[in-house]
Coordinates of C-alpha atoms and ligand atoms in Angstrom, one line a residue:
Chain A
M1 CA 0.0 0.0 0.0
F2 CA 3.0 2.3 -0.2
S3 CA 4.2 3.6 -3.5
F4 CA 7.7 5.1 -3.5
G5 CA 7.2 6.0 -7.1
F6 CA 4.6 8.5 -6.1
I7 CA 6.6 10.1 -3.3
F8 CA 9.6 10.3 -5.7
R9 CA 7.6 12.0 -8.4
E10 CA 6.0 14.5 -6.1
T11 CA 9.4 15.3 -4.5
R12 CA 10.9 15.9 -8.0
N13 CA 8.1 18.1 -9.1
N14 CA 8.3 20.2 -5.9
L15 CA 12.0 20.7 -6.4
R16 CA 11.6 21.6 -10.0
W17 CA 8.8 24.0 -9.4
N18 CA 10.7 25.7 -6.7
I19 CA 14.1 25.6 -8.4
T20 CA 15.4 29.1 -7.7
L21 CA 14.5 29.1 -4.1
V22 CA 15.8 25.5 -3.8
L23 CA 19.2 26.6 -5.3
A24 CA 19.5 29.6 -3.0
T25 CA 18.8 27.4 0.0
V26 CA 21.3 24.8 -1.1
V27 CA 23.9 27.5 -1.4
A28 CA 23.1 28.8 2.1
V29 CA 23.5 25.2 3.5
W30 CA 26.7 24.8 1.5
V31 CA 28.3 28.0 2.8
S32 CA 27.2 27.4 6.4
L33 CA 28.5 23.8 6.4
T34 CA 31.8 24.8 4.7
L35 CA 32.4 27.4 7.5
F36 CA 31.3 24.9 10.1
G37 CA 33.7 22.2 8.7
A38 CA 36.5 24.8 8.5
S39 CA 36.1 25.6 12.1
L40 CA 36.3 21.9 12.9
I41 CA 39.4 21.5 10.8
I42 CA 41.1 24.4 12.5
R43 CA 40.2 23.1 15.9
E44 CA 41.4 19.6 15.2
G45 CA 44.6 21.0 13.7
V46 CA 45.3 23.0 16.8
Q47 CA 44.7 19.9 19.0
Q48 CA 47.0 17.8 16.8
A49 CA 49.7 20.4 16.8
T50 CA 49.5 20.9 20.6
Q51 CA 50.0 17.2 21.1
R52 CA 53.0 17.1 18.8
W53 CA 54.5 20.2 20.3
Q54 CA 54.1 18.9 23.8
G55 CA 55.8 15.6 22.8
G56 CA 58.7 17.0 20.8
I57 CA 59.4 20.4 22.3
E58 CA 62.9 21.6 22.3
F59 CA 65.0 24.6 23.2
I60 CA 68.0 26.0 21.5
V61 CA 71.2 27.0 23.2
F62 CA 72.9 29.6 20.9
M63 CA 76.6 30.1 21.5
N64 CA 78.5 33.3 20.6
P65 CA 79.9 33.1 17.1
D66 CA 83.4 33.4 18.6
A67 CA 82.9 30.9 21.4
T68 CA 86.0 28.9 22.1
E69 CA 86.3 25.1 21.8
D70 CA 86.6 24.8 25.6
Q71 CA 83.3 26.7 26.1
L72 CA 81.6 24.4 23.6
V73 CA 82.9 21.3 25.4
A74 CA 81.8 22.6 28.8
V75 CA 78.2 23.2 27.6
E76 CA 78.2 19.8 26.0
A77 CA 79.4 18.2 29.3
G78 CA 76.6 20.1 31.1
L79 CA 74.0 18.7 28.7
S80 CA 75.2 15.1 29.1
E81 CA 75.3 15.4 32.9
N82 CA 71.8 16.9 33.2
P83 CA 69.2 14.1 33.8
E84 CA 66.4 16.3 32.4
V85 CA 68.0 16.4 29.0
E86 CA 67.1 13.5 26.8
S87 CA 69.2 14.2 23.7
W88 CA 70.6 17.0 21.7
D89 CA 72.0 17.8 18.3
F90 CA 74.9 20.1 17.7
F91 CA 74.7 22.6 14.8
D92 CA 78.0 24.0 13.8
K93 CA 78.5 27.3 11.9
N94 CA 78.3 25.6 8.5
Q95 CA 75.0 23.8 9.3
S96 CA 73.6 27.0 10.7
Y97 CA 74.6 28.8 7.5
N98 CA 73.0 26.1 5.3
E99 CA 69.8 26.4 7.3
F100 CA 70.0 30.2 7.0
V101 CA 70.5 30.1 3.3
T102 CA 67.4 27.8 2.8
A103 CA 65.2 29.9 5.1
F104 CA 66.1 33.2 3.4
S105 CA 66.5 31.9 -0.2
N106 CA 64.0 34.5 -1.3
Q107 CA 66.1 37.3 0.1
P108 CA 69.5 36.9 -1.8
E109 CA 70.9 40.3 -0.5
L110 CA 70.5 39.1 3.0
V111 CA 72.2 35.8 2.2
D112 CA 75.0 37.6 0.5
S113 CA 75.7 39.8 3.5
V114 CA 76.2 36.8 5.8
T115 CA 79.1 34.3 6.0
P116 CA 79.3 31.1 8.0
E117 CA 81.6 33.0 10.4
D118 CA 78.8 35.4 11.4
L119 CA 76.5 32.7 12.5
P120 CA 76.4 31.2 16.0
P121 CA 76.8 27.4 16.6
S122 CA 73.9 26.0 18.6
F123 CA 72.7 23.0 20.6
R124 CA 69.1 21.8 19.8
V125 CA 68.0 20.2 23.0
R126 CA 65.1 17.8 23.7
P127 CA 64.3 17.7 27.4
T128 CA 62.9 14.6 29.2
V129 CA 60.3 16.8 31.0
T130 CA 57.3 18.0 29.2
N131 CA 55.6 20.7 31.2
S132 CA 56.6 24.2 30.3
E133 CA 57.9 25.4 33.6
A134 CA 60.3 22.5 34.0
I135 CA 61.5 23.0 30.5
E136 CA 62.1 26.7 31.2
A137 CA 64.1 25.8 34.4
V138 CA 66.3 23.4 32.5
A139 CA 66.8 25.9 29.6
N140 CA 67.6 28.7 31.9
S141 CA 70.3 26.7 33.8
F142 CA 72.4 27.1 30.6
N143 CA 71.9 30.8 30.3
A144 CA 74.8 31.8 32.5
R145 CA 77.4 29.5 31.1
P146 CA 80.5 31.1 29.5
G147 CA 80.2 31.5 25.7
V148 CA 76.4 31.1 25.7
R149 CA 74.7 34.0 23.9
L150 CA 71.1 33.1 24.6
V151 CA 68.7 30.2 25.2
S152 CA 65.7 30.3 23.0
L153 CA 62.4 28.7 24.0
P154 CA 59.7 28.3 21.4
L155 CA 57.1 28.0 24.2
D156 CA 55.9 31.6 23.9
A157 CA 55.6 31.4 20.2
I158 CA 53.5 28.2 20.5
R159 CA 51.3 29.8 23.1
V160 CA 50.6 32.8 20.9
L161 CA 50.0 30.5 18.0
Q162 CA 47.6 28.4 19.9
E163 CA 45.7 31.3 21.2
N164 CA 45.4 32.9 17.8
T165 CA 44.2 29.7 16.1
R166 CA 41.7 29.1 18.9
Q167 CA 40.3 32.5 18.4
I168 CA 40.0 32.1 14.7
S169 CA 38.3 28.7 15.1
V170 CA 35.8 30.1 17.6
F171 CA 35.1 33.1 15.3
V172 CA 34.5 30.8 12.3
L173 CA 32.4 28.5 14.5
V174 CA 30.1 31.4 15.6
L175 CA 29.9 32.7 12.1
S176 CA 29.0 29.2 10.8
V177 CA 26.3 28.7 13.4
V178 CA 24.7 32.0 12.5
V179 CA 24.7 31.1 8.8
L180 CA 23.5 27.6 9.8
I181 CA 20.5 29.0 11.5
A182 CA 19.7 31.2 8.5
A183 CA 20.0 28.1 6.3
L184 CA 17.6 26.2 8.5
M185 CA 15.1 29.0 8.3
L186 CA 15.5 29.1 4.5
I187 CA 14.8 25.4 4.2
A188 CA 11.7 25.7 6.3
N189 CA 10.6 28.6 4.2
T190 CA 11.2 26.9 0.9
I191 CA 9.0 24.1 2.2
R192 CA 6.4 26.5 3.4
T193 CA 6.3 28.0 -0.1
A194 CA 6.0 24.6 -1.7
I195 CA 3.1 23.8 0.6
F196 CA 1.4 27.0 -0.2
A197 CA 1.9 26.5 -3.9
R198 CA 0.4 23.0 -3.7
R199 CA -2.4 23.8 -1.2
Q200 CA -5.1 22.8 -3.8
D201 CA -3.5 19.4 -4.3
I202 CA -3.1 19.0 -0.6
E203 CA -6.8 19.8 0.0
V204 CA -7.8 17.2 -2.6
M205 CA -5.4 14.6 -1.1
K206 CA -6.9 15.1 2.3
L207 CA -10.5 14.8 0.9
V208 CA -9.9 11.6 -0.9
G209 CA -8.2 10.0 2.1
A210 CA -4.5 10.2 1.5
S211 CA -2.6 9.1 4.6
N212 CA -0.7 11.9 6.4
W213 CA 2.7 10.5 5.5
Y214 CA 1.8 10.4 1.8
I215 CA 1.1 14.1 2.0
R216 CA 4.0 14.9 4.2
L217 CA 6.9 12.8 2.9
P218 CA 7.4 14.6 -0.5
F219 CA 7.9 17.8 1.4
M220 CA 10.2 16.1 4.0
M221 CA 12.2 14.6 1.2
E222 CA 12.5 18.0 -0.4
G223 CA 14.1 19.4 2.8
V224 CA 16.4 16.5 3.3
I225 CA 17.6 16.7 -0.3
Q226 CA 18.4 20.4 0.0
G227 CA 20.4 19.8 3.2
L228 CA 22.2 16.8 1.8
L229 CA 23.1 18.6 -1.4
G230 CA 24.5 21.5 0.6
G231 CA 26.5 19.1 2.7
L232 CA 27.9 17.2 -0.2
L233 CA 29.0 20.4 -1.9
A234 CA 30.8 21.4 1.2
V235 CA 33.0 18.3 1.1
P236 CA 35.3 19.3 -1.8
M237 CA 35.6 22.8 -0.2
L238 CA 36.9 21.3 3.0
F239 CA 39.6 19.2 1.2
L240 CA 40.5 22.2 -0.9
M241 CA 40.9 24.4 2.2
N242 CA 43.1 21.8 3.9
D243 CA 45.3 21.6 0.8
L244 CA 45.6 25.4 0.7
L245 CA 46.6 25.5 4.3
A246 CA 49.2 22.7 3.6
G247 CA 50.6 24.7 0.7
F248 CA 50.8 27.8 2.9
V249 CA 52.7 26.2 5.8
E250 CA 55.2 24.6 3.4
E251 CA 56.9 27.9 3.5
D252 CA 57.2 27.9 7.3
F253 CA 60.8 27.0 7.9
L254 CA 60.3 26.4 11.6
A255 CA 58.0 23.6 10.7
L256 CA 55.9 24.8 13.7
L257 CA 52.7 25.3 11.6
R258 CA 53.0 22.1 9.7
S259 CA 51.5 20.2 12.6
L260 CA 48.3 22.2 12.0
V261 CA 47.6 20.4 8.7
L262 CA 45.3 17.3 9.0
D263 CA 45.7 14.2 6.9
G264 CA 43.1 13.1 4.3
G265 CA 41.5 10.7 6.7
A266 CA 40.8 13.3 9.4
V267 CA 39.4 15.7 6.8
G268 CA 37.3 12.8 5.4
G269 CA 35.8 12.2 8.8
I270 CA 34.9 15.8 9.2
A271 CA 33.5 15.9 5.7
M272 CA 31.3 12.9 6.4
M273 CA 30.0 14.5 9.6
V274 CA 29.3 17.7 7.7
T275 CA 27.3 15.8 5.1
G276 CA 25.3 14.1 7.9
I277 CA 24.6 17.4 9.6
G278 CA 23.3 18.7 6.2
A279 CA 20.9 15.9 5.9
A280 CA 19.8 16.2 9.5
M281 CA 19.3 20.0 9.1
G282 CA 17.0 19.3 6.1
A283 CA 15.1 16.7 8.1
M284 CA 14.7 19.0 11.1
A285 CA 13.6 22.0 9.1
S286 CA 11.1 20.1 7.0
L287 CA 9.7 18.3 10.1
F288 CA 9.2 21.7 11.6
A289 CA 7.7 23.2 8.4
T290 CA 5.4 20.3 7.6
G291 CA 4.3 20.2 11.3
R292 CA 3.6 23.8 11.4
F293 CA 2.1 24.6 7.9
L294 CA 0.6 21.3 6.7
D295 CA -2.0 20.6 9.4
V296 CA -2.2 16.8 8.8
Chain B
M1 CA -31.0 -3.9 21.8
A2 CA -33.2 -2.6 19.0
C3 CA -30.8 0.3 18.9
L4 CA -27.8 -2.0 18.4
V5 CA -29.4 -4.0 15.7
R6 CA -30.3 -0.9 13.8
R7 CA -26.8 0.3 14.1
L8 CA -25.6 -2.9 12.5
V9 CA -27.7 -2.5 9.4
S10 CA -27.3 1.3 9.2
M11 CA -24.5 2.6 7.0
I12 CA -24.9 6.0 8.6
E13 CA -26.4 6.9 11.9
L14 CA -26.7 10.2 13.8
D15 CA -27.8 10.4 17.4
G16 CA -28.6 13.8 18.9
V17 CA -26.0 15.6 16.8
T18 CA -25.5 19.3 17.4
K19 CA -23.0 21.5 15.7
I20 CA -22.2 25.1 16.8
Y21 CA -19.7 27.1 14.8
K22 CA -17.3 29.3 16.8
G23 CA -19.5 28.8 19.9
E24 CA -22.3 31.0 18.5
V25 CA -23.7 29.8 15.1
L26 CA -26.1 26.9 15.7
A27 CA -25.8 25.0 12.4
L28 CA -27.3 21.7 13.5
Y29 CA -29.5 21.0 16.5
N30 CA -30.2 17.6 17.9
I31 CA -30.3 15.6 14.7
S32 CA -31.1 11.9 14.9
C33 CA -31.6 9.6 11.9
A34 CA -30.3 6.4 10.3
I35 CA -29.6 5.6 6.7
A36 CA -29.5 1.9 5.7
K37 CA -27.0 0.3 3.4
G38 CA -27.8 0.8 -0.2
D39 CA -30.2 3.7 0.4
F40 CA -30.4 6.8 -1.8
V41 CA -31.4 9.8 0.4
F42 CA -31.9 13.5 -0.5
L43 CA -31.0 16.0 2.1
V44 CA -33.0 19.1 1.4
G45 CA -33.6 22.5 2.9
P46 CA -33.1 26.2 2.1
S47 CA -29.6 27.7 1.9
G48 CA -28.1 28.0 5.4
S49 CA -30.2 25.2 6.8
G50 CA -27.2 23.0 7.7
K51 CA -27.0 20.5 4.8
S52 CA -23.3 21.1 4.1
T53 CA -22.5 21.0 7.8
L54 CA -24.1 17.6 8.1
L55 CA -22.1 16.2 5.2
K56 CA -18.9 17.6 6.6
L57 CA -19.6 15.9 9.9
L58 CA -19.9 12.6 8.1
H59 CA -16.6 13.2 6.3
R60 CA -14.9 14.4 9.5
Q61 CA -14.1 17.8 7.9
E62 CA -15.9 19.1 11.0
K63 CA -16.5 17.7 14.4
A64 CA -19.9 17.6 16.2
D65 CA -20.2 19.4 19.5
H66 CA -22.8 17.0 20.9
G67 CA -24.1 13.6 20.0
S68 CA -22.6 10.7 18.1
I69 CA -22.2 9.7 14.5
W70 CA -21.7 6.1 13.4
I71 CA -20.3 5.2 9.9
A72 CA -20.4 1.6 9.0
G73 CA -20.8 0.7 12.7
R74 CA -18.0 2.9 14.0
E75 CA -18.3 6.0 16.0
I76 CA -16.3 8.7 14.2
G77 CA -16.5 11.6 16.6
S78 CA -13.8 10.0 18.7
L79 CA -11.7 8.8 15.7
P80 CA -8.1 9.9 16.1
K81 CA -6.8 12.3 13.5
A82 CA -4.5 9.6 12.0
R83 CA -7.6 7.4 11.2
V84 CA -9.5 10.1 9.3
P85 CA -7.9 9.2 6.0
R86 CA -9.2 5.6 6.3
L87 CA -12.7 7.0 7.0
R88 CA -12.5 9.1 3.9
R89 CA -11.6 6.1 1.8
I90 CA -15.0 4.5 2.7
V91 CA -16.8 7.8 2.4
G92 CA -16.4 9.4 -1.1
C93 CA -17.4 13.0 -1.5
I94 CA -18.4 15.2 -4.4
F95 CA -18.8 19.0 -4.3
Q96 CA -20.8 21.7 -6.0
D97 CA -17.5 23.3 -7.2
Y98 CA -16.0 19.9 -8.3
K99 CA -12.5 20.6 -6.7
L100 CA -10.6 19.2 -9.7
L101 CA -6.9 20.0 -10.1
P102 CA -6.6 22.4 -13.0
N103 CA -3.1 21.2 -14.0
K104 CA -4.0 17.6 -14.3
T105 CA -5.9 15.9 -17.1
V106 CA -9.2 14.0 -16.6
V107 CA -7.3 10.7 -16.3
E108 CA -4.7 12.2 -14.0
N109 CA -7.3 13.8 -11.7
V110 CA -9.0 10.4 -11.2
A111 CA -5.7 8.5 -11.0
F112 CA -4.5 11.0 -8.3
A113 CA -7.1 9.7 -5.9
L114 CA -5.8 6.2 -6.3
E115 CA -2.1 7.1 -6.2
V116 CA -2.4 9.2 -3.0
T117 CA -4.1 6.3 -1.3
G118 CA -1.3 4.0 -2.2
S119 CA -2.5 2.1 -5.2
P120 CA 0.3 0.8 -7.4
R121 CA 0.5 2.4 -10.9
S122 CA -0.6 -0.7 -12.7
A123 CA -3.9 -0.9 -10.7
V124 CA -4.4 2.8 -11.5
A125 CA -4.7 2.3 -15.2
E126 CA -6.9 -0.7 -14.8
K127 CA -9.4 1.1 -12.6
V128 CA -9.5 4.5 -14.1
H129 CA -10.6 3.8 -17.7
P130 CA -13.7 1.6 -16.9
L131 CA -14.8 4.3 -14.5
L132 CA -14.5 7.1 -17.0
E133 CA -16.5 5.0 -19.3
L134 CA -19.2 4.7 -16.7
V135 CA -19.5 8.5 -16.4
G136 CA -19.3 8.9 -20.2
L137 CA -16.0 10.6 -20.5
S138 CA -14.1 8.0 -22.6
R139 CA -13.5 10.6 -25.3
K140 CA -12.1 13.3 -23.0
L141 CA -9.4 11.4 -21.2
H142 CA -6.7 13.8 -21.8
S143 CA -8.6 17.1 -21.6
Y144 CA -7.9 19.6 -18.8
P145 CA -10.7 20.7 -16.5
N146 CA -10.9 24.2 -18.1
E147 CA -11.6 22.5 -21.5
L148 CA -14.7 20.7 -20.1
S149 CA -18.3 21.8 -19.4
G150 CA -19.6 22.0 -15.9
G151 CA -21.5 18.7 -16.3
E152 CA -18.3 17.0 -17.6
Q153 CA -16.3 18.4 -14.7
Q154 CA -18.8 17.0 -12.3
R155 CA -18.6 13.6 -13.9
V156 CA -14.8 13.6 -13.5
S157 CA -15.3 14.5 -9.8
I158 CA -17.8 11.6 -9.4
A159 CA -15.4 9.2 -11.1
R160 CA -12.7 10.4 -8.7
A161 CA -14.9 10.0 -5.6
F162 CA -16.0 6.5 -6.7
V163 CA -12.7 5.1 -8.0
N164 CA -11.8 3.7 -4.6
R165 CA -15.3 2.0 -4.6
P166 CA -16.4 3.6 -1.3
P167 CA -19.5 2.1 0.3
I168 CA -20.8 5.6 1.0
L169 CA -21.0 8.6 -1.4
L170 CA -21.8 12.1 -0.1
A171 CA -22.8 14.7 -2.7
D172 CA -23.1 18.4 -1.7
E173 CA -25.3 20.1 -4.3
P174 CA -23.6 18.3 -7.2
T175 CA -26.1 19.9 -9.7
G176 CA -26.1 23.3 -8.1
N177 CA -24.2 24.9 -10.9
L178 CA -25.8 22.9 -13.7
D179 CA -28.8 23.3 -16.0
P180 CA -31.7 20.9 -15.7
D181 CA -30.8 18.6 -18.5
T182 CA -27.2 18.2 -17.4
S183 CA -28.4 17.7 -13.8
L184 CA -30.5 14.7 -15.0
G185 CA -27.4 13.2 -16.6
I186 CA -25.6 13.5 -13.3
M187 CA -28.6 12.0 -11.5
R188 CA -28.5 9.0 -13.8
I189 CA -24.9 8.3 -13.0
L190 CA -25.5 8.6 -9.3
D191 CA -28.5 6.2 -9.7
E192 CA -26.2 3.7 -11.4
I193 CA -23.6 4.0 -8.7
N194 CA -26.4 3.4 -6.1
R195 CA -27.6 0.4 -8.0
R196 CA -24.1 -1.1 -7.6
G197 CA -24.6 -1.0 -3.8
T198 CA -23.2 2.4 -2.7
T199 CA -25.2 4.3 -0.1
I200 CA -25.8 7.9 -1.3
L201 CA -26.6 11.0 0.6
M202 CA -27.2 14.0 -1.6
A203 CA -27.7 17.5 -0.5
T204 CA -29.8 19.6 -2.9
H205 CA -32.4 22.3 -3.0
D206 CA -33.5 21.4 -6.6
S207 CA -37.1 20.4 -5.8
G208 CA -37.6 19.2 -9.4
L209 CA -35.0 16.6 -9.1
V210 CA -36.2 15.4 -5.7
N211 CA -39.8 15.1 -6.7
H212 CA -39.0 13.3 -9.9
A213 CA -36.8 10.7 -8.2
R214 CA -39.3 9.6 -5.5
R215 CA -36.6 8.8 -3.0
R216 CA -36.4 9.2 0.8
V217 CA -36.2 12.9 1.7
I218 CA -34.7 14.3 4.9
R219 CA -35.4 18.0 5.3
L220 CA -33.6 20.5 7.5
D221 CA -34.7 23.9 8.5
K222 CA -32.5 26.3 10.5
G223 CA -30.5 23.3 11.7
R224 CA -33.4 21.2 12.8
L225 CA -34.7 18.0 11.1
V226 CA -38.2 18.9 10.1
Q227 CA -39.2 16.0 7.8
D228 CA -38.0 12.5 7.1
Q229 CA -40.1 10.7 4.6
A230 CA -39.7 7.7 2.3
Q231 CA -40.6 8.6 -1.4
G232 CA -40.8 12.2 -0.1
Q233 CA -41.7 15.4 -1.8
Y234 CA -40.0 18.7 -1.4
H235 CA -41.5 22.1 -2.1
A236 CA -39.0 24.8 -1.5
Ligands
ADP301 N1 -17.1 27.5 8.9 C1 -18.2 28.1 9.4 N2 -18.0 29.0 10.3 C2 -19.1 29.6 10.8 N3 -20.3 29.4 10.4 C3 -20.6 28.6 9.5 C4 -19.5 27.8 8.9 N4 -20.0 27.0 7.9 C5 -21.3 27.2 7.9 N5 -21.7 28.1 8.8 C6 -23.0 28.5 9.2 O1 -23.8 27.4 9.5 C7 -25.1 27.4 9.0 C8 -25.3 26.2 8.1 O2 -24.5 26.3 7.0 P1 -24.4 25.2 5.8 O3 -24.2 23.9 6.5 O4 -23.4 25.6 4.9 O5 -25.9 25.3 5.2 P2 -26.4 24.8 3.7 O6 -25.3 23.9 3.2 O7 -27.6 24.1 4.0 O8 -26.6 26.0 2.9 C9 -25.2 28.8 8.3 O9 -25.7 29.7 9.1 C10 -23.7 29.1 8.0 O10 -23.6 30.5 7.9
MG302 MG1 -24.2 24.1 1.4

């Protein structure tokens, strides 16, 4: 006693009749879900980066460019004696110069003005402790040694970066929720318009004894399809955005930002969720609209 | 006991039915009557006497304020909203203004009633054509309502109401907009449907039709039942 053919045809006719409004609604869902997905990508990126930073944090002991061999040996001994130091790498003047040349390859004048002799040798140290105060204490214990120019901690930079990205993601989230609500109202209104346009058919359907779901389902489907379409369109946008971000942080020579970029699987998970939310939005809005305006 | 037996043979029964619109317009007052299976009954009375209201109560387009209504043995006043579609499949309805869908052809209008009640498409084609033949519209299958005369439109509407083979057919002034000859044509179709076993209750104030048919007449006046007579006459 249930003909899907009928429901399908009715849904198609509704969508076709309403096409401009339907397209506008799909675009609204699309934009809102793209923003929403973007905020999730940023959030997850920040989480991932924080984890990695916390695991692999290091500080750098920069020596004076003219530090003596004795001074270097003394610092090295200090590092191997310290139980809170897990390991370290020594970068001599030539290695530092190579790094410098790579980092500033787009500024040849700067590269030309510097020779290996001008650059400080450095120790890249990985501490065993992970909380920031303990790391700071270890790092500072090397500050006063002879020949040490300065000890650099990336902690502050990371903190600033975390704070900034969190703010951006919250901002995008709030924006997406606003557009999401607008999209919900648009779906509901599109269905309301469709119901109004078909009020004569609906009256006849009621008079000849069509069951409530027969009357209601085509309108419900119309809403779900709009939400689903908007969600599906947002999927490539999310992958595109993640790719753009990846390309952007390629140029970050500190590799600090690279941890922000998610792999395809993580983006895929978010994309699936966004598609599901799109369909759910359509179902919710049309449930509301048919309940409110259909009177069956 | 007698009451129960009567209820079993009645297709339609009203018991003390009162309808008040918006708490102030008394449209029907204390109506009681029974219509047996297979009857053809005229519901007559001047405009505003409550004929349409009575038919709407039987179709659950309106609800009675007092009293009970039984259709095919079931009390319909307490019918939950979700069951109303089922009631309407056993109570067909035709209207003075036909209520055809202007963007559908004759065939599509009739098929629509089958489709929306869940008939598969194959059954639709099977049932629609014989019915359109019965009402004499075999040659207008693909016309749109605005290409048909009033009488032809009413025939489409009868075909639509009858396509689900309801045991009861309500007709609210079906000839109200038609000339006498065309009205007779409609009457002949309703007679034929009645002969096939469907109980018909027809509201009208066309005394010519009523007196010619020699059927049972129920007369309303200002919402009260003032006459209920087998082979009745009606003088407006
Ligand atoms: N929806 C309504 N709201 C208020 N009053 C109504 C409504 N429908 C009918 N009435 C009133 O109820 C009375 C009976 O109307 P109706 O049943 O249409 O009579 P008939 O069909 O015999 O002309 C009239 O006084 C009419 O004005
Ligand atoms: Mg009337």
